[in-house]
Coordinates of N, CA and C in Angstrom, one line a residue:
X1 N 50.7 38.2 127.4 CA 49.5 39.0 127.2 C 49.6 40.4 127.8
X2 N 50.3 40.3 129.3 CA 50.0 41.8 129.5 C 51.0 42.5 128.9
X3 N 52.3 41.8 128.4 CA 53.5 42.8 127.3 C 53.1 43.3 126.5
X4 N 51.8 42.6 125.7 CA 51.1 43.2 124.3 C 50.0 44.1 125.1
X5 N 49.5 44.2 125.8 CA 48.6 44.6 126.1 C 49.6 46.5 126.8
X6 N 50.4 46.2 127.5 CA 51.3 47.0 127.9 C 51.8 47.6 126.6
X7 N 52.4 47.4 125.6 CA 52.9 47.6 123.9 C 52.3 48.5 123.4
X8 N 50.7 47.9 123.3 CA 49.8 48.6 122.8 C 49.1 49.7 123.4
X9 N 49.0 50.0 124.9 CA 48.7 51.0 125.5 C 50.1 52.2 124.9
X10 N 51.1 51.8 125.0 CA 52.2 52.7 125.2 C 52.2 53.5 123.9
X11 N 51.5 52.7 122.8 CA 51.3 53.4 121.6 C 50.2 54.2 121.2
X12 N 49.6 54.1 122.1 CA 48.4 54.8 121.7 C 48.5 56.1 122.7
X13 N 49.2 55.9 123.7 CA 49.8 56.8 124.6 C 50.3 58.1 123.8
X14 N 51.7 57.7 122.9 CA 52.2 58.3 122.1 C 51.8 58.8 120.8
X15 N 50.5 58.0 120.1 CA 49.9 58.6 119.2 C 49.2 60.4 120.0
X16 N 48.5 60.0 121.2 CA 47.7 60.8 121.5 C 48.9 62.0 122.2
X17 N 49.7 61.8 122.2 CA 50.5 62.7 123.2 C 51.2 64.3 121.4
X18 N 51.1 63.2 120.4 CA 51.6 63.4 118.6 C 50.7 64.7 118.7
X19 N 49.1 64.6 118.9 CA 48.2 65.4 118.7 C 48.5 67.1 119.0
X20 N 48.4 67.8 118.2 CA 48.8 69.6 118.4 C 46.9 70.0 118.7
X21 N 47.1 70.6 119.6 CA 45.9 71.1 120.4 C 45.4 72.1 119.0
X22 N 45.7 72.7 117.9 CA 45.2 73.1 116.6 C 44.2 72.4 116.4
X23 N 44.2 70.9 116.2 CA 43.5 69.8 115.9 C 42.2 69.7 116.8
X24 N 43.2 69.4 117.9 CA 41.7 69.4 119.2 C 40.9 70.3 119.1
X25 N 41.2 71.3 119.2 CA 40.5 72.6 119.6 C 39.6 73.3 118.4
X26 N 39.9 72.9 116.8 CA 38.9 73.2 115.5 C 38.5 72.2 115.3
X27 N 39.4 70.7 115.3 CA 38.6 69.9 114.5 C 38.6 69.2 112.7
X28 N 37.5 69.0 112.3 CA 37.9 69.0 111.2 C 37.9 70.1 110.2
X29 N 37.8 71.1 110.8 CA 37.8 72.5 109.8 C 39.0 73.0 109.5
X30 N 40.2 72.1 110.2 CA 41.6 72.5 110.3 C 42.1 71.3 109.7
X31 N 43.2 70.9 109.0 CA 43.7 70.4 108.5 C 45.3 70.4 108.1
X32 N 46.0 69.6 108.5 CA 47.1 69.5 108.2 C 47.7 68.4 107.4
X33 N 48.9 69.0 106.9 CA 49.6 67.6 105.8 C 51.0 68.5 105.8
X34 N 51.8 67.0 105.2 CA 52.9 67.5 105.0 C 53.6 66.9 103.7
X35 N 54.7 67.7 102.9 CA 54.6 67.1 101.3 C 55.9 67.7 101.4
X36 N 56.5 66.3 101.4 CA 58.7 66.9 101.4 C 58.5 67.0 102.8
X37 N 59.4 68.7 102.7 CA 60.1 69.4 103.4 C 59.2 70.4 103.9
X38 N 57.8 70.5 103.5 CA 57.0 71.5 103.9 C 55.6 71.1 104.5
X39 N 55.4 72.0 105.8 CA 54.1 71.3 106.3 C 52.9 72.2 106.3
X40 N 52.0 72.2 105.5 CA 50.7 72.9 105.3 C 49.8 72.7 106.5
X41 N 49.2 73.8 106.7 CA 47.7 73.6 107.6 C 46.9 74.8 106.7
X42 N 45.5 74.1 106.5 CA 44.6 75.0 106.1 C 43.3 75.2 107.7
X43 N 43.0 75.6 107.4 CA 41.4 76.4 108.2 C 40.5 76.5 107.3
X44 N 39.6 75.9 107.0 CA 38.4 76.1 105.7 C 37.0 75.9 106.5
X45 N 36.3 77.0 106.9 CA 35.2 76.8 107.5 C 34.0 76.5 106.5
X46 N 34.5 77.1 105.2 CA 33.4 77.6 104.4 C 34.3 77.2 103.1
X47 N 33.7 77.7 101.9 CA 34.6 77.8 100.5 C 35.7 78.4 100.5
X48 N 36.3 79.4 101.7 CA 37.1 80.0 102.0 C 38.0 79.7 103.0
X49 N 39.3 79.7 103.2 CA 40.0 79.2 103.5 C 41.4 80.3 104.4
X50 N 41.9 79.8 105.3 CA 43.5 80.6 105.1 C 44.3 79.7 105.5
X51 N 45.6 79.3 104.6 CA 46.6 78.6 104.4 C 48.2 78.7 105.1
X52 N 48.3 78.5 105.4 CA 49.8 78.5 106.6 C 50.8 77.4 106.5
X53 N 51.9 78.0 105.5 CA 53.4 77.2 104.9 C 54.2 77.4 105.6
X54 N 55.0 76.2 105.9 CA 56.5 76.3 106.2 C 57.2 75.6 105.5
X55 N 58.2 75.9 104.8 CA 58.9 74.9 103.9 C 60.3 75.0 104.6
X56 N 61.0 74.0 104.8 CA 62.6 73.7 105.2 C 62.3 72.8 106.1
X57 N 63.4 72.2 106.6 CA 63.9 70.9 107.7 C 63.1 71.6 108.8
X58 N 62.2 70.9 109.4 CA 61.6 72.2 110.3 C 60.5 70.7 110.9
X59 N 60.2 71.1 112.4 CA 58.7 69.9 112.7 C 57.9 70.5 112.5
X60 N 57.0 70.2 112.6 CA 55.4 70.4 111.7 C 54.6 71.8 113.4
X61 N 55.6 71.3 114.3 CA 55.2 72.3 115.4 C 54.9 73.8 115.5
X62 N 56.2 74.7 114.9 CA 56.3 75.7 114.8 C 55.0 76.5 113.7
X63 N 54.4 75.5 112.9 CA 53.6 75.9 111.7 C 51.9 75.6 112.7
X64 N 52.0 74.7 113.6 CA 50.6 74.4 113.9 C 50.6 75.5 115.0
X65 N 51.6 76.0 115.9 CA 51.8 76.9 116.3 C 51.4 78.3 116.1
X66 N 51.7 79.1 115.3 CA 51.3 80.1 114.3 C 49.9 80.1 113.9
X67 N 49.6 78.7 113.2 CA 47.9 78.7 113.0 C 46.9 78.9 113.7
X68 N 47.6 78.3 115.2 CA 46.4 78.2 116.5 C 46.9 79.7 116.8
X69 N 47.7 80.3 116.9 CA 47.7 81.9 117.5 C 47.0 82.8 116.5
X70 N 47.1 82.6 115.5 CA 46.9 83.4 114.5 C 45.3 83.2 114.1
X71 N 44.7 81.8 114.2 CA 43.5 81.8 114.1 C 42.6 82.3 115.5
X72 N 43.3 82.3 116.5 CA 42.7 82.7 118.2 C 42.9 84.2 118.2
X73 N 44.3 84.7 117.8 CA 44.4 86.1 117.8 C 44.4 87.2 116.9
X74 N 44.5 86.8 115.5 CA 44.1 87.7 114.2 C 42.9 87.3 113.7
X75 N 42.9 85.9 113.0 CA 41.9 85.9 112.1 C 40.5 86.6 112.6
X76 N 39.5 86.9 111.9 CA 38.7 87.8 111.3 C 37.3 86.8 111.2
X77 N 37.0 85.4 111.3 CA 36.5 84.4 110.6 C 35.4 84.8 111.6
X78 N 34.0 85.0 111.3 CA 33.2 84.9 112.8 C 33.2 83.3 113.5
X79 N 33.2 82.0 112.5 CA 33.0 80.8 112.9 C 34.0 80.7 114.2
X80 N 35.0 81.6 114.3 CA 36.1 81.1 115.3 C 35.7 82.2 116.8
X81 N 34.7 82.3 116.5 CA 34.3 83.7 117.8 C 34.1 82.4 119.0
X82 N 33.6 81.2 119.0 CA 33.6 80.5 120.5 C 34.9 80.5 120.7
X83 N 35.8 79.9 120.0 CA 37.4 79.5 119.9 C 38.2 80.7 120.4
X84 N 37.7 81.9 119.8 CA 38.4 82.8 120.2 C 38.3 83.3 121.7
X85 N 37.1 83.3 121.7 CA 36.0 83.7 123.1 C 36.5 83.0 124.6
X86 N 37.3 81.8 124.1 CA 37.3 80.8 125.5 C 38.7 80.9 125.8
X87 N 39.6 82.0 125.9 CA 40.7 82.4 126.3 C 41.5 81.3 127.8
X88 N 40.5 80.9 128.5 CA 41.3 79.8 129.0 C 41.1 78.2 129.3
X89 N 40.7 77.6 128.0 CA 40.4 76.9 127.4 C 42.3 76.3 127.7
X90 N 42.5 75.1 128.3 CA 43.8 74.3 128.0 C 44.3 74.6 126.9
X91 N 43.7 74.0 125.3 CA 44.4 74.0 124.6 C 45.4 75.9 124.2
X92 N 44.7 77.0 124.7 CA 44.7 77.8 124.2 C 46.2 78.3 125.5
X93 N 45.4 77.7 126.9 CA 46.6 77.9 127.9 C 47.9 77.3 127.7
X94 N 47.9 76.2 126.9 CA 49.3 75.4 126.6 C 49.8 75.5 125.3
X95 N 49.5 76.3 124.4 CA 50.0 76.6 123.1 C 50.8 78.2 123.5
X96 N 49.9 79.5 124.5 CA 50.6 80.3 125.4 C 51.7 79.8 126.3
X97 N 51.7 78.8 126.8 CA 53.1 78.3 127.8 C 54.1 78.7 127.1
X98 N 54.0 77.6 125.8 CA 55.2 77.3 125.5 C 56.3 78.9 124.9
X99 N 55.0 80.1 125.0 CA 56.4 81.1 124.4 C 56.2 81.9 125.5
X100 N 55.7 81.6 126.7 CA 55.8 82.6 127.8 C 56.8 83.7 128.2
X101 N 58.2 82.9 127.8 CA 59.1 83.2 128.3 C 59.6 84.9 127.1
X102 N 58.8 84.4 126.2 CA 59.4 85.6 124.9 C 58.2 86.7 124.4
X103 N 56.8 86.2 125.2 CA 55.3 87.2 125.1 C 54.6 87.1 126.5
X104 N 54.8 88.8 127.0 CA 53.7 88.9 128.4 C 52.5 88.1 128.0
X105 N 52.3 87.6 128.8 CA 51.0 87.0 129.0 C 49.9 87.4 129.5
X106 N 49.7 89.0 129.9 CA 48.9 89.5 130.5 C 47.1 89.3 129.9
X107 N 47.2 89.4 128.4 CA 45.9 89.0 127.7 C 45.9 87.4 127.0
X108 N 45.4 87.1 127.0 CA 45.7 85.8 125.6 C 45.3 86.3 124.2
X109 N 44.2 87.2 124.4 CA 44.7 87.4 123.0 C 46.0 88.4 122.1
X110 N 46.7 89.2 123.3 CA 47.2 90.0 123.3 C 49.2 89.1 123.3
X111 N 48.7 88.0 123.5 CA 50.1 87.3 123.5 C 50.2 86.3 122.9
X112 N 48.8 86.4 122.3 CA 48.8 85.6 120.6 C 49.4 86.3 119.5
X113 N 48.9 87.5 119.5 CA 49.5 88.6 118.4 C 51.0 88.6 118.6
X114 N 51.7 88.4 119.8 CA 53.1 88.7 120.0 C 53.5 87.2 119.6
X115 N 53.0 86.0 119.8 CA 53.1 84.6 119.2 C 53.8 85.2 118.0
X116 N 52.6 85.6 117.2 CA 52.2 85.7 115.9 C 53.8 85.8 115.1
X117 N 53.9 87.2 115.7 CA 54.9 87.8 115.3 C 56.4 87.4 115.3
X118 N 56.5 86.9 116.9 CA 57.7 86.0 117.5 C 58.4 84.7 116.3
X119 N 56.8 84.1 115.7 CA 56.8 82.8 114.8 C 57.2 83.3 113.4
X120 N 56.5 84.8 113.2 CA 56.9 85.1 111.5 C 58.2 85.5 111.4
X121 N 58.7 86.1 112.2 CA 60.6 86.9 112.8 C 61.4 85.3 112.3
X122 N 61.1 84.1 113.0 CA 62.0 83.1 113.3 C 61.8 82.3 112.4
X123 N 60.3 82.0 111.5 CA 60.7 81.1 110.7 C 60.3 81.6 108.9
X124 N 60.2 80.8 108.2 CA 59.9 81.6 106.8 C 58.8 81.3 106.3
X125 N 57.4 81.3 107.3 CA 55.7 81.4 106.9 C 55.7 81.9 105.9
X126 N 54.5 81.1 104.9 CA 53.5 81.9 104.2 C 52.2 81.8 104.8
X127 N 51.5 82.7 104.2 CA 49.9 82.9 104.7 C 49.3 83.0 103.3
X128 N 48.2 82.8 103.2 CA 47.0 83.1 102.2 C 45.7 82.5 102.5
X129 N 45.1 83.4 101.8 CA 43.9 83.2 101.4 C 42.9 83.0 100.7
X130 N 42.2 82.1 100.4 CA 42.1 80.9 99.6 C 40.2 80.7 99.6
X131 N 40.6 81.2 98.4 CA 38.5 81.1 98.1 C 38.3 80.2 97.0
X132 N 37.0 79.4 96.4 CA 37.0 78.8 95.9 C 36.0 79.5 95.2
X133 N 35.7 79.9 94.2 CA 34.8 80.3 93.2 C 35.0 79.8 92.1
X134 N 33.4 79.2 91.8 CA 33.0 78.6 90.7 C 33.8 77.5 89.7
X135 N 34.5 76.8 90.8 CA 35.2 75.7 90.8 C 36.5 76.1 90.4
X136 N 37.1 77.3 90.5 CA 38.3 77.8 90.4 C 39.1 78.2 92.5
X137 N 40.3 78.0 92.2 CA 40.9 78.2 93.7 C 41.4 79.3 93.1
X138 N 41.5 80.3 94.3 CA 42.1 82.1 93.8 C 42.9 82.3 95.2
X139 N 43.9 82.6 95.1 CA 44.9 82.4 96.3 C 45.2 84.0 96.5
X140 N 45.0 84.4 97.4 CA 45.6 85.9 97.6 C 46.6 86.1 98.8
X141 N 48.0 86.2 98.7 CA 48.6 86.2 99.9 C 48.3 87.1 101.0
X142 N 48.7 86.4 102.4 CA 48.4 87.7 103.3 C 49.8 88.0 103.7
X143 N 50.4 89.0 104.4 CA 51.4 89.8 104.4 C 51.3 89.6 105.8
X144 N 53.0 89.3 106.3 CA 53.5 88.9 107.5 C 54.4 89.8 107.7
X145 N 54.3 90.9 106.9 CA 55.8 92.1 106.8 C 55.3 92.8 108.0
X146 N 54.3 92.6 108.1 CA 53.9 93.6 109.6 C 54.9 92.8 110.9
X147 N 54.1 91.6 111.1 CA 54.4 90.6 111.7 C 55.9 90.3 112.0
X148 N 56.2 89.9 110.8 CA 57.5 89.7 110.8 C 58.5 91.1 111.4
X149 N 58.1 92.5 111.5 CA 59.2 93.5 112.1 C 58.5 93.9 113.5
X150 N 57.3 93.4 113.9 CA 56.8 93.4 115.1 C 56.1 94.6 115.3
X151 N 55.7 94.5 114.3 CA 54.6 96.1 114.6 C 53.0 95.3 114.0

């Protein structure tokens, strides 16, 4: 009994350990999936949406990564102003850890934008933006050319 009981803790251990602080920290407004080789996250507060691809051999990390910096330190959305607002909020302090070594960390939001960028340089993101009108989806890319040469 306590083997199964010990089994089952260990797995639930590692489910919860699986979790990307993206998730924790929005909720169900955020979403992720993955289809093949490519791992989607959207943000949909409203009818409106912004979309975040990674397609190649790749973990699903580097793309939830991006989303949580990009949604903390660019996006525009007012619904994300608590989110943004709580700069040292764990999940926001341990998604900064992990690139400490490659963005000052002097501001958080200031070493989200260098995330941002660090993540569009290294892997091959898409972004868009994604509204739903009158039961049509209208996808408008957003441009990481900035991003991507670090300006």
């Amino acid at each position: 009994m306590r083997k199964i009981l010990a089994a089952l803790l260990l797995s639930v251990v590692s489910l919860t350990s699986n979790a990307h602080e993206l998730t924790s920290a929005l909720g169900d407004s955020v979403q992720v999936s993955s289809k093949g080789s490519s791992t989607t996250v959207e943000y949909c507060p409203d009818n409106t949406c912004e979309v975040f691809t990674l397609s190649g051999a790749s973990t699903s990390l580097p793309i939830q990564d991006f989303a949580f910096v990009y949604l903390f330190g660019v996006s525009e959305y007012i619904y994300l102003e608590p989110f943004q607002s709580n700069e040292s909020s764990p999940a926001v302090q341990t998604v900064l850890a992990r690139y400490r070594s490659d963005c000052p960390q002097q501001s958080a939001r200031t070493a989200a934008r260098c995330i941002v960028s660090l993540l569009a340089k290294r892997h091959a993101i898409q972004a868009s933006f994604v509204r739903y009108d009158e039961g049509e989806r209208n996808v408008v890319p957003i441009s990481l050319t900035g991003y991507r040469h670090g300006t």
